[in-house]
Short mmCIF file of C-alpha atoms in Angstrom, two decimals:
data_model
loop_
_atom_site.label_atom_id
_atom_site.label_comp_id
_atom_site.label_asym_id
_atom_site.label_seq_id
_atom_site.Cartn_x
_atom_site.Cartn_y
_atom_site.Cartn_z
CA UNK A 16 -33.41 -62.40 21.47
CA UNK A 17 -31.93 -61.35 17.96
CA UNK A 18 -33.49 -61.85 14.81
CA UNK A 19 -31.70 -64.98 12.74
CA UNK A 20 -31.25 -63.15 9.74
CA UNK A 21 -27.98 -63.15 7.75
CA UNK A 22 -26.53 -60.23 6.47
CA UNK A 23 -27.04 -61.00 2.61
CA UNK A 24 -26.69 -57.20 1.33
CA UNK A 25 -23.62 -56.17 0.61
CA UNK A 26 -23.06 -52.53 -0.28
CA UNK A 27 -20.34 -50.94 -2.56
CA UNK A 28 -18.27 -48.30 -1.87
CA UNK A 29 -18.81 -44.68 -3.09
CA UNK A 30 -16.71 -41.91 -3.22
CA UNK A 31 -18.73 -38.81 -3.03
CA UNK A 32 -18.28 -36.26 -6.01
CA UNK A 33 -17.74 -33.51 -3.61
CA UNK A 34 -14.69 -35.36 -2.95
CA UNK A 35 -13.46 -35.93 -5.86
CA UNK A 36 -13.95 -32.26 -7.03
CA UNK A 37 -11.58 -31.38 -3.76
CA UNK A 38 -9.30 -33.95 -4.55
CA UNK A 39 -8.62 -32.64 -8.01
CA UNK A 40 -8.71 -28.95 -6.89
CA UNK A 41 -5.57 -29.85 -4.32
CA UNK A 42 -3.40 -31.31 -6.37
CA UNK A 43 -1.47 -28.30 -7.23
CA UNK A 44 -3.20 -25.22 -5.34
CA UNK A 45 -0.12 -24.59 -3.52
CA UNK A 46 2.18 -24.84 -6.57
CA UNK A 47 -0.05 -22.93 -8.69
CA UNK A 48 -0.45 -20.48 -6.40
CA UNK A 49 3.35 -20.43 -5.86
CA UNK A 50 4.17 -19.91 -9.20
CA UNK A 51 1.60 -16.66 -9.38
CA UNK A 52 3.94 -15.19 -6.86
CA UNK A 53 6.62 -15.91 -8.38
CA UNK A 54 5.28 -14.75 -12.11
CA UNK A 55 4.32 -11.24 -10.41
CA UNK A 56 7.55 -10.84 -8.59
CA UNK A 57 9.85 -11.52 -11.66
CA UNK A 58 7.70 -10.15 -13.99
CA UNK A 59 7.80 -6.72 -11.80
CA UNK A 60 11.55 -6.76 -11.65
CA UNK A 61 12.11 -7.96 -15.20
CA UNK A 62 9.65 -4.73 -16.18
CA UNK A 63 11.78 -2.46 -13.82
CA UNK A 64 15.51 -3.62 -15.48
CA UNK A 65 14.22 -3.58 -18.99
CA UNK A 66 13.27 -0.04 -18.54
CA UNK A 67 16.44 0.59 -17.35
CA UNK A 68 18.29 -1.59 -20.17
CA UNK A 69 16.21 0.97 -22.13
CA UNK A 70 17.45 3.95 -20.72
CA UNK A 71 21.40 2.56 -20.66
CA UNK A 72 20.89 1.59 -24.52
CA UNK A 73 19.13 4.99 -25.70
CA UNK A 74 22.18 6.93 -23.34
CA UNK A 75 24.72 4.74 -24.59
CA UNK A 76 27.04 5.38 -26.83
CA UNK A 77 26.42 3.93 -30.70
CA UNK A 78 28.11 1.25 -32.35
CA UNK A 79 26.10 0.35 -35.69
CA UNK A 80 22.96 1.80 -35.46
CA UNK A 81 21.35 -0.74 -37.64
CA UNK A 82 22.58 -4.06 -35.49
CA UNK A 83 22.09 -2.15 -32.73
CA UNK A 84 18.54 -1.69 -32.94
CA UNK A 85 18.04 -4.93 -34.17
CA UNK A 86 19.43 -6.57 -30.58
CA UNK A 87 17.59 -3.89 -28.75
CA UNK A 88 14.48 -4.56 -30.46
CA UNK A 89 14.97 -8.38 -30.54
CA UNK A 90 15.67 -8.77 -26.72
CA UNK A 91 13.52 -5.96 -25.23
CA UNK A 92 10.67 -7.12 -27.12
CA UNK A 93 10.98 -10.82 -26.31
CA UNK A 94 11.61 -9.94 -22.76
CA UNK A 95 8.15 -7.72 -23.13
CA UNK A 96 6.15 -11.15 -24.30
CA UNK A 97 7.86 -12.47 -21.39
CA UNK A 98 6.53 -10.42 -18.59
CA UNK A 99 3.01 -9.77 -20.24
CA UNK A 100 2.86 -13.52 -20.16
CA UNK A 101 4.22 -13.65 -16.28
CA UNK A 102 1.87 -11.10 -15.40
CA UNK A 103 -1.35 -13.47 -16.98
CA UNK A 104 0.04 -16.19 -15.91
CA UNK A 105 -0.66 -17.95 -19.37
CA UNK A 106 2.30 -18.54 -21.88
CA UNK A 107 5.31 -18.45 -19.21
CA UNK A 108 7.00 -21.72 -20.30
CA UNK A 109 7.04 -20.78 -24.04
CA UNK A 110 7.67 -16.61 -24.08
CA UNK A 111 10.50 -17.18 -21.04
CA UNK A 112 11.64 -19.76 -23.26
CA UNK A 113 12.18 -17.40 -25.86
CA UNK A 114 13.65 -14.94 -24.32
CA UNK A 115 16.22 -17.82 -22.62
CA UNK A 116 17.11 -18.45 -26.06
CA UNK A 117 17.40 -15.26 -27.51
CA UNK A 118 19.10 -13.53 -25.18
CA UNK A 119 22.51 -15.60 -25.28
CA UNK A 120 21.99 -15.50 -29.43
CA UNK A 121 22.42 -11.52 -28.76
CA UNK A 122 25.28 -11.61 -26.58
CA UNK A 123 26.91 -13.43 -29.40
CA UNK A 124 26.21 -11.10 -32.37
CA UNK A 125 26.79 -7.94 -29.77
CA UNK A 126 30.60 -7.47 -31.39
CA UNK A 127 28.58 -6.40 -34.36
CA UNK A 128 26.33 -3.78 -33.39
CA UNK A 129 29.16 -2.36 -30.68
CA UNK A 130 32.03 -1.89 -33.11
CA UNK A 131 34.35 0.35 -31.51
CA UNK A 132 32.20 1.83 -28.75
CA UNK A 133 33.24 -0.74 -25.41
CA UNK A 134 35.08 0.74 -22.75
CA UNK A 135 36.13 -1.12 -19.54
CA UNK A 136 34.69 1.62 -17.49
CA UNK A 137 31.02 1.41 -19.04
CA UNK A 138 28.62 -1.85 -19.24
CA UNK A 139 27.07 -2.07 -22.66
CA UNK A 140 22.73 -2.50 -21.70
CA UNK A 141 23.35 -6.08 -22.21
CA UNK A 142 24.48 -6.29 -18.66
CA UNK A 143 21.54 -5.18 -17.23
CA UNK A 144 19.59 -8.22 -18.97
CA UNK A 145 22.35 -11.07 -17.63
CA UNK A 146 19.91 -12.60 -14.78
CA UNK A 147 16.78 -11.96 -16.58
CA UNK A 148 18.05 -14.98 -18.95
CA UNK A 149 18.68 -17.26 -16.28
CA UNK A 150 15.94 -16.37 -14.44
CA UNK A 151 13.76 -16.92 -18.03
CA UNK A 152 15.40 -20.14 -17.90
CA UNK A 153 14.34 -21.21 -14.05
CA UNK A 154 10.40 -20.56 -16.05
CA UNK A 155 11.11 -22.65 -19.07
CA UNK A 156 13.62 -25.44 -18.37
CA UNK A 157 14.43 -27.77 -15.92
CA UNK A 158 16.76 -27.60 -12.95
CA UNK A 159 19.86 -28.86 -14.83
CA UNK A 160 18.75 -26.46 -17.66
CA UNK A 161 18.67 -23.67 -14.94
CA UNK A 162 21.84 -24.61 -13.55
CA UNK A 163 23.57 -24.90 -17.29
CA UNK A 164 22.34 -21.49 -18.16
CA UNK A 165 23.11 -19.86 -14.97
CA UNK A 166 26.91 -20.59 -15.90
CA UNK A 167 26.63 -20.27 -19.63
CA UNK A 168 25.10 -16.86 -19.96
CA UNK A 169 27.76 -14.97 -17.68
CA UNK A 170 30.78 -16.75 -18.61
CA UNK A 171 28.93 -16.32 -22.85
CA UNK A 172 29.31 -12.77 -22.32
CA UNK A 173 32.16 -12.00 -19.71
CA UNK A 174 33.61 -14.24 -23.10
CA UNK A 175 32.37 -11.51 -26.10
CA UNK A 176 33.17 -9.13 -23.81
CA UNK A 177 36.98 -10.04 -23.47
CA UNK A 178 37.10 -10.35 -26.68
CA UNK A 179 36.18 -6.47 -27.52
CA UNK A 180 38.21 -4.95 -24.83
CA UNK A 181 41.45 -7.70 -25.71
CA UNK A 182 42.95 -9.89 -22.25
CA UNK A 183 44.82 -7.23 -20.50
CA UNK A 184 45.16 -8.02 -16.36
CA UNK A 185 43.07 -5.08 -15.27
CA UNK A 186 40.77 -6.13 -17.88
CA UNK A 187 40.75 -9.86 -16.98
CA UNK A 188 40.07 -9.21 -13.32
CA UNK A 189 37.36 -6.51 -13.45
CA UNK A 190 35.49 -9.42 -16.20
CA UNK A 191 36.06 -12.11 -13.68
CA UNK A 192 34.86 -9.86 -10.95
CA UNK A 193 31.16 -9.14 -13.03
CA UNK A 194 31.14 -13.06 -14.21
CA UNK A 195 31.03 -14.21 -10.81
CA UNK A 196 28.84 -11.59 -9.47
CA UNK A 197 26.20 -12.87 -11.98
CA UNK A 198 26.89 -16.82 -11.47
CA UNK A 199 26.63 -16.23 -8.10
CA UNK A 200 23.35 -14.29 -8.79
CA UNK A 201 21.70 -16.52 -10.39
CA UNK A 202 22.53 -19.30 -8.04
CA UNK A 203 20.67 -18.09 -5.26
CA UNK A 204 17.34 -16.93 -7.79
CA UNK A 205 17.36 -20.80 -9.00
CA UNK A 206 17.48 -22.30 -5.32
CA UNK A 207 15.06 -19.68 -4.10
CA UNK A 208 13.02 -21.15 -6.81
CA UNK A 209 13.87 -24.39 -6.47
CA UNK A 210 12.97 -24.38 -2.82
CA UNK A 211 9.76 -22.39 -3.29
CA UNK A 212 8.41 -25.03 -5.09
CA UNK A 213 9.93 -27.93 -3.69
CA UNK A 214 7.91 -26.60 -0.87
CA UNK A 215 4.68 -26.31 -2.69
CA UNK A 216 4.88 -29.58 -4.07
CA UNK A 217 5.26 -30.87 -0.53
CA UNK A 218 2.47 -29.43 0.50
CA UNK A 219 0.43 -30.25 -2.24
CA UNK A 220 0.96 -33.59 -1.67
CA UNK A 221 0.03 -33.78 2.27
CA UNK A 222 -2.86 -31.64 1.00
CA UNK A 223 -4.09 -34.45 -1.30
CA UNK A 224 -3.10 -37.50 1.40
CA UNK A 225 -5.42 -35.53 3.07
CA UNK A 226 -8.41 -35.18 1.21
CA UNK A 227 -7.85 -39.04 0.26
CA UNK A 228 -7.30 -40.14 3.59
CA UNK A 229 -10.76 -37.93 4.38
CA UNK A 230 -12.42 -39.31 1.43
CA UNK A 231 -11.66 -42.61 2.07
CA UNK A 232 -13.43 -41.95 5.76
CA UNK A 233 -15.92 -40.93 4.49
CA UNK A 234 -16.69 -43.48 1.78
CA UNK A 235 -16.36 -46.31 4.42
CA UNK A 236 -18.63 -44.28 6.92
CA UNK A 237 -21.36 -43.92 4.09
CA UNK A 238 -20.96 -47.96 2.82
CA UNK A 239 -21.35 -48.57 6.87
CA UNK A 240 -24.40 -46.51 7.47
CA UNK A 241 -26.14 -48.15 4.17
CA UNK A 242 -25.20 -51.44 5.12
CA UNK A 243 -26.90 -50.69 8.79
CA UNK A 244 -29.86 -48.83 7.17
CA UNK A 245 -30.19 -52.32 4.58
CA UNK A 246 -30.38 -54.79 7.34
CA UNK A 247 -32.44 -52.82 9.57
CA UNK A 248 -34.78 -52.48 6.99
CA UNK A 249 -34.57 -55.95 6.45
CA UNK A 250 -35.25 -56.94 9.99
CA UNK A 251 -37.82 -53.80 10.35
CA UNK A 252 -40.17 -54.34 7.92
CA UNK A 253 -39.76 -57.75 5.89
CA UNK A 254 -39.12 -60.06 9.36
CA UNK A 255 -41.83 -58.24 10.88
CA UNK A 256 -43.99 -58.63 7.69
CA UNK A 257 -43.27 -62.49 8.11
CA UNK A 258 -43.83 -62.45 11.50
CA UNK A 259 -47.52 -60.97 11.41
CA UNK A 260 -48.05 -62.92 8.78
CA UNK A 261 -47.11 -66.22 11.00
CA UNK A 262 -49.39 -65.14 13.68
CA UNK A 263 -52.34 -63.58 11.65
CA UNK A 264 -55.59 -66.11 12.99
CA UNK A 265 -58.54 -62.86 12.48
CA UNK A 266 -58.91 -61.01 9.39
CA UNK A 267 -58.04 -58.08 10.96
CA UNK A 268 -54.79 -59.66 12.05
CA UNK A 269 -54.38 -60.85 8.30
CA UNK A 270 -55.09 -57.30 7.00
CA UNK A 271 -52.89 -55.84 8.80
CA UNK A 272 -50.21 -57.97 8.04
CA UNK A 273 -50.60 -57.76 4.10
CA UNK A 274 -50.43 -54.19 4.77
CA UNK A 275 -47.15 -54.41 6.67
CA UNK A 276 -45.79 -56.53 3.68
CA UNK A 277 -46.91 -53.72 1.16
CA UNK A 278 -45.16 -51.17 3.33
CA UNK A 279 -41.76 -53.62 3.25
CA UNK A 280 -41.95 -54.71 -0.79
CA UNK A 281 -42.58 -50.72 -1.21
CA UNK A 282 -39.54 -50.17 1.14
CA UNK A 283 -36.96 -52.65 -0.85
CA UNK A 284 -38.22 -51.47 -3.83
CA UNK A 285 -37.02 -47.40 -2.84
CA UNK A 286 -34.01 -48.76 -1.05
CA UNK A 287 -32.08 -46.62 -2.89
CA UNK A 288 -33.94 -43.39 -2.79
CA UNK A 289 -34.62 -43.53 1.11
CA UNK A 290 -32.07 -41.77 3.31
CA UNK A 291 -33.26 -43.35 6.08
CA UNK A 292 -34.08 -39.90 7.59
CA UNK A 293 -36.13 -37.94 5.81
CA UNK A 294 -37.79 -34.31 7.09
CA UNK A 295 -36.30 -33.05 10.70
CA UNK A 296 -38.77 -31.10 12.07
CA UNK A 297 -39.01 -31.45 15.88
CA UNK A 298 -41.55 -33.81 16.97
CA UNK A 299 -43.40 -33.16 20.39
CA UNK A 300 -42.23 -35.55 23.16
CA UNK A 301 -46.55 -36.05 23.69
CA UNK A 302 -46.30 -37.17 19.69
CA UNK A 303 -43.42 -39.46 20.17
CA UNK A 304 -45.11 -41.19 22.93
CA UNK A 305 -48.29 -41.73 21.05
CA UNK A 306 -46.33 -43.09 18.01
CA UNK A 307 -44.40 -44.95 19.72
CA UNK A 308 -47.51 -46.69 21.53
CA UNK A 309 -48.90 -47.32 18.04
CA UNK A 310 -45.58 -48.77 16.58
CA UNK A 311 -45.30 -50.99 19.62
CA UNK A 312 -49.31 -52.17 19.49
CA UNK A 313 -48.85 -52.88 15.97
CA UNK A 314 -46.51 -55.11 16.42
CA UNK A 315 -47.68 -56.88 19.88
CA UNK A 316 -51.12 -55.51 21.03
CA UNK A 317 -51.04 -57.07 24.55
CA UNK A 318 -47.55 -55.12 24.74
CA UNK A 319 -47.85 -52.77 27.76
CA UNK A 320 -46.57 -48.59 27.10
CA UNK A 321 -45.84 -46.36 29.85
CA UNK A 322 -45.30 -42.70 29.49
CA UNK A 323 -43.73 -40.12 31.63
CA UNK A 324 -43.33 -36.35 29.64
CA UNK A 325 -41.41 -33.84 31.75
CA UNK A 326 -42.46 -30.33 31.71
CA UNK A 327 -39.53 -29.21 30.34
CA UNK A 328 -39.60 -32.06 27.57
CA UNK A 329 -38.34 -30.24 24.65
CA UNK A 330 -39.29 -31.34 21.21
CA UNK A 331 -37.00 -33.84 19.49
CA UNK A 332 -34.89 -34.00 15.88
CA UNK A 333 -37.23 -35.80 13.61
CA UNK A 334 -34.70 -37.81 12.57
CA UNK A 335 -33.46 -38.33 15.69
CA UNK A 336 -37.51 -39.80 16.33
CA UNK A 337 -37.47 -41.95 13.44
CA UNK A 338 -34.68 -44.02 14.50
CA UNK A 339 -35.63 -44.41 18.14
CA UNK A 340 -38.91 -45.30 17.41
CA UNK A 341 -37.26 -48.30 14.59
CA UNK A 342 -35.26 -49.23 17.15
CA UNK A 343 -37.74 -49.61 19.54
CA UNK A 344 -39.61 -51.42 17.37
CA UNK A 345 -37.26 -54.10 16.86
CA UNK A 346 -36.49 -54.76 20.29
CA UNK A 347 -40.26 -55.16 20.76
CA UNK A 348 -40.26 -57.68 17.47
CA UNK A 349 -36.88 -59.73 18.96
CA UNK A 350 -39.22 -59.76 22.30
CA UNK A 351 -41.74 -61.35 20.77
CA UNK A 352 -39.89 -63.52 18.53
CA UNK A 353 -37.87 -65.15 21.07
CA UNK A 354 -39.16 -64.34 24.01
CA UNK A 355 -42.67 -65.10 23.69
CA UNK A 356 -43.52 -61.38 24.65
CA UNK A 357 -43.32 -62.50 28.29
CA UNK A 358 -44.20 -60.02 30.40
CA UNK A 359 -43.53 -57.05 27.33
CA UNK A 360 -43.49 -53.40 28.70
CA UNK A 361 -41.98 -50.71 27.15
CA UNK A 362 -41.50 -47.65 29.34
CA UNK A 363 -40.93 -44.00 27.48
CA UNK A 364 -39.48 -41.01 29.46
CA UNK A 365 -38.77 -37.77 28.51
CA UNK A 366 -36.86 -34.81 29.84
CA UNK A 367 -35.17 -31.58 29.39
CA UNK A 368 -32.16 -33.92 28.96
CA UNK A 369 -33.41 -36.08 26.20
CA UNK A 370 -35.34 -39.22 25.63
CA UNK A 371 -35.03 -42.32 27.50
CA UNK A 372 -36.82 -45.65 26.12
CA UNK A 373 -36.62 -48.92 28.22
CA UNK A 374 -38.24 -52.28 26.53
CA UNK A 375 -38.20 -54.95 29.21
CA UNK A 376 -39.91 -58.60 28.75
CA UNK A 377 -39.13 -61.58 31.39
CA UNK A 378 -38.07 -64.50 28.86
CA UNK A 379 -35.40 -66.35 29.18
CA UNK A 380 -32.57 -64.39 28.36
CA UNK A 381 -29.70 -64.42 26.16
CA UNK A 382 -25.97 -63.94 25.81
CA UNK A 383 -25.23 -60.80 24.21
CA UNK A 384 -21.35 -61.44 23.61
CA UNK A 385 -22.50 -64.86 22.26
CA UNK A 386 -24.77 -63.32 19.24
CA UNK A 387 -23.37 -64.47 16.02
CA UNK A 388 -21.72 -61.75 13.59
CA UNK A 389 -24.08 -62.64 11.02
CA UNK A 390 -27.50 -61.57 13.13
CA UNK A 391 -27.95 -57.76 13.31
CA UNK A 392 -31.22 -57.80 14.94
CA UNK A 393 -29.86 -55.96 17.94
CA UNK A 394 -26.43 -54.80 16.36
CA UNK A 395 -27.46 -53.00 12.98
CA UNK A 396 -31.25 -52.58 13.71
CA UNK A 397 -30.97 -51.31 17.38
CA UNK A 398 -27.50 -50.34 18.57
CA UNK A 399 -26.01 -48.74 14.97
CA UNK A 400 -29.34 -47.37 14.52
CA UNK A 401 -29.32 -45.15 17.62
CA UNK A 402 -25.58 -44.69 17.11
CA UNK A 403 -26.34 -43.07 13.96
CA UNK A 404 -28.19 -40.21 15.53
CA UNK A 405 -25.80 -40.30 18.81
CA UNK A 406 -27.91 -42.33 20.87
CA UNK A 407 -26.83 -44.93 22.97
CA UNK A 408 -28.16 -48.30 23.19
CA UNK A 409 -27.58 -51.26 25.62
CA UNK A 410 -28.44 -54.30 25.90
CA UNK A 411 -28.89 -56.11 30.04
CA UNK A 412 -30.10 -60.02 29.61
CA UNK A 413 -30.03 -62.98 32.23
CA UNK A 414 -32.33 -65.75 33.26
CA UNK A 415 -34.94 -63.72 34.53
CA UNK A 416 -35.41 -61.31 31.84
CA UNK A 417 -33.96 -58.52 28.83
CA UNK A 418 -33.85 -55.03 29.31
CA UNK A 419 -33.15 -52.92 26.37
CA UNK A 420 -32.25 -48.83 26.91
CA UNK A 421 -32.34 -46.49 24.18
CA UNK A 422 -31.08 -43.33 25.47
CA UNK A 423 -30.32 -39.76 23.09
CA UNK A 424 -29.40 -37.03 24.84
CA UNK A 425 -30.52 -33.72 23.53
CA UNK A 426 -27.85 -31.77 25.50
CA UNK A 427 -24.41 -32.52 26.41
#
């Protein structure tokens, strides 16, 4: 009983823009995010130890006042860009990369602006600043750059500082004691880092497999439905166009078969403006019963309609109407085509469950697991029609007759 029509519309892919927009968006939310954190955190303690590199310089006592304030106003101020920029979150790479720089340049040219003044008892303000550089560093460079500076910077000024106090052995251990305070320091800020947004990447990137995975779905479930909605269209309007037209003997017939080829060129020509659904207002079970008479008529007008309406009928999606009502409409055309319209009845019932449509004829039957691929009579035009709105359709043929049931279920 299927329509011999090959598929001959092929549909291409689409990725919605919706997707695209998310796919874009999750490429580095977590790692963005991430780094906001971890701006506000170091730029809060950075703030916090430059005040108090502030305090320890102004308390200190004075070398040459001149280099003096020079380094103080050199490194606090370039540590200043630095947090204003962590705190924005714009500029980080290039002001932390400053202040990486600078900040090692100082600890060099400290001999000149502490003269005389180092004791082994009191850290110059410099100290204060140590793991602010590396941690200006783990913002600016990468992770061998991190790890290079988190060894450079202590053992740069444990190095200056030696060399202001002279190598004595109390002297030499208390130095060692400080470098390896701050190496180890600044080891565990770079892996927390390091980890942080290892971790962020990660996510990031199940985040996107995600969305493409999702995408993907969905661009295969909308090339699917327009493929269906293309060949049922085809078999819906332009075989039953050619059909009525076959069979037209009375002008009337004739009429109303030119006006069913109008309705299909009109059809093709919108193909791809028509959703296939159009307004869902709930539709009366008493209205789909007299459309679905009319549908059924117009196609075979000896075809006999039965209707049953519940009480508790309850009024139907009008999507959901639309499609039952095509569908139905094909299995009458199939019944007709190869059937002859034996013995055509098509028997509506509706409930407080749903809608239940039977189209029955007493031809000769057909193999349904037999159908060819390439006919979609009852598989694009009936079954993924009714599948589309979560309907079920099925399909009961043998020697004495096809049944067809179209069943939606309003409730689960």
């Amino acid at each position: 009983m299927p329509a011999e029509l090959p598929e001959a519309i092929s549909s291409r892919p689409r990725r919605p823009a919706e997707f695209r927009e998310a796919l874009a968006q999750t490429q580095r939310f977590t790692q963005s995010r991430i780094e906001r954190i971890l701006g506000i955190v170091v730029g809060s303690g950075s703030a916090i130890i430059g005040v108090q590199a502030l305090f320890g310089a102004l308390g200190g006592p004075v070398g040459d006042p001149v280099w003096g304030t020079a380094l103080l106003v050199l490194v606090l101020g370039s540590e200043l860009l630095m947090v204003v920029a962590l705190f924005i979150g714009r500029g980080v790479r290039a002001f932390a990369g400053l202040f990486a720089v600078v900040f090692p340049v100082a600890v060099l040219l400290w001999p000149l602006a502490a003269g005389d003044t180092t004791t082994v008892d009191e850290q110059p303000w410099l100290w204060f600043l140590v793991n602010i550089g590396t941690v200006a560093a783990a913002f600016s460079m990468p992770l061998a750059g991190q790890i290079v500076w988190a060894f450079l910077i202590p053992i740069l000024y444990s190095a200056v500082r030696l060399s202001l106090l002279g190598i004595t052995g109390a002297v030499l251990v208390d130095v060692a004691l400080d470098t390896i305070f701050a190496i180890i320091l600044a080891s565990v800020l770079i892996v927390v880092g390091w980890v942080m947004r290892s971790l962020a990447a990660r996510t990031d990137e199940g985040r996107e497999g995600a969305v493409r995975s999702y995408a993907q779905a969905a661009a295969a479930d909308a090339v699917e439905k327009e493929r269906v909605a293309v060949a049922a269209l085809m078999h819906d309007s332009v075989l039953a166009a050619l059909i009525a037209a076959e069979r037209a003997d009375t002008p009337r017939e004739r009429a109303l078969a030119v006006s069913m080829a109008r309705e299909a060129l009109t059809r093709l020509a919108n193909v791809d403006h028509e959703a296939g659904e159009g307004p869902d207002a709930p539709i009366a079970p008493a209205e789909i019963a007299a459309e679905l008479a009319t549908h059924t008529r117009r196609v075979h007008a000896a075809a006999a309609v039965t209707t049953e309406i519940s009480p508790d009928a309850e009024p139907v999606p009008g999507r959901v109407v639309r499609a039952l009502l095509l569908a139905t409409a094909q299995a009458v055309t199939n019944s007709v085509e190869h059937a002859g319209a034996a013995g055509l009845r098509v028997a509506f019932r509706a409930d407080a469950e749903g809608i239940d449509i039977r189209v029955i004829d007493e031809g000769p039957g057909f193999e349904a697991d037999r159908v060819a691929e390439d006919r979609l009579g009852i598989r694009a035009s009936i079954i993924a029609r009714v599948a589309a709105v979560a309907g079920t359709a099925t399909v009961d043929s043998d020697a004495s007759g096809t049944t067809i049931g179209i069943v939606w279920r309003g409730r689960s």
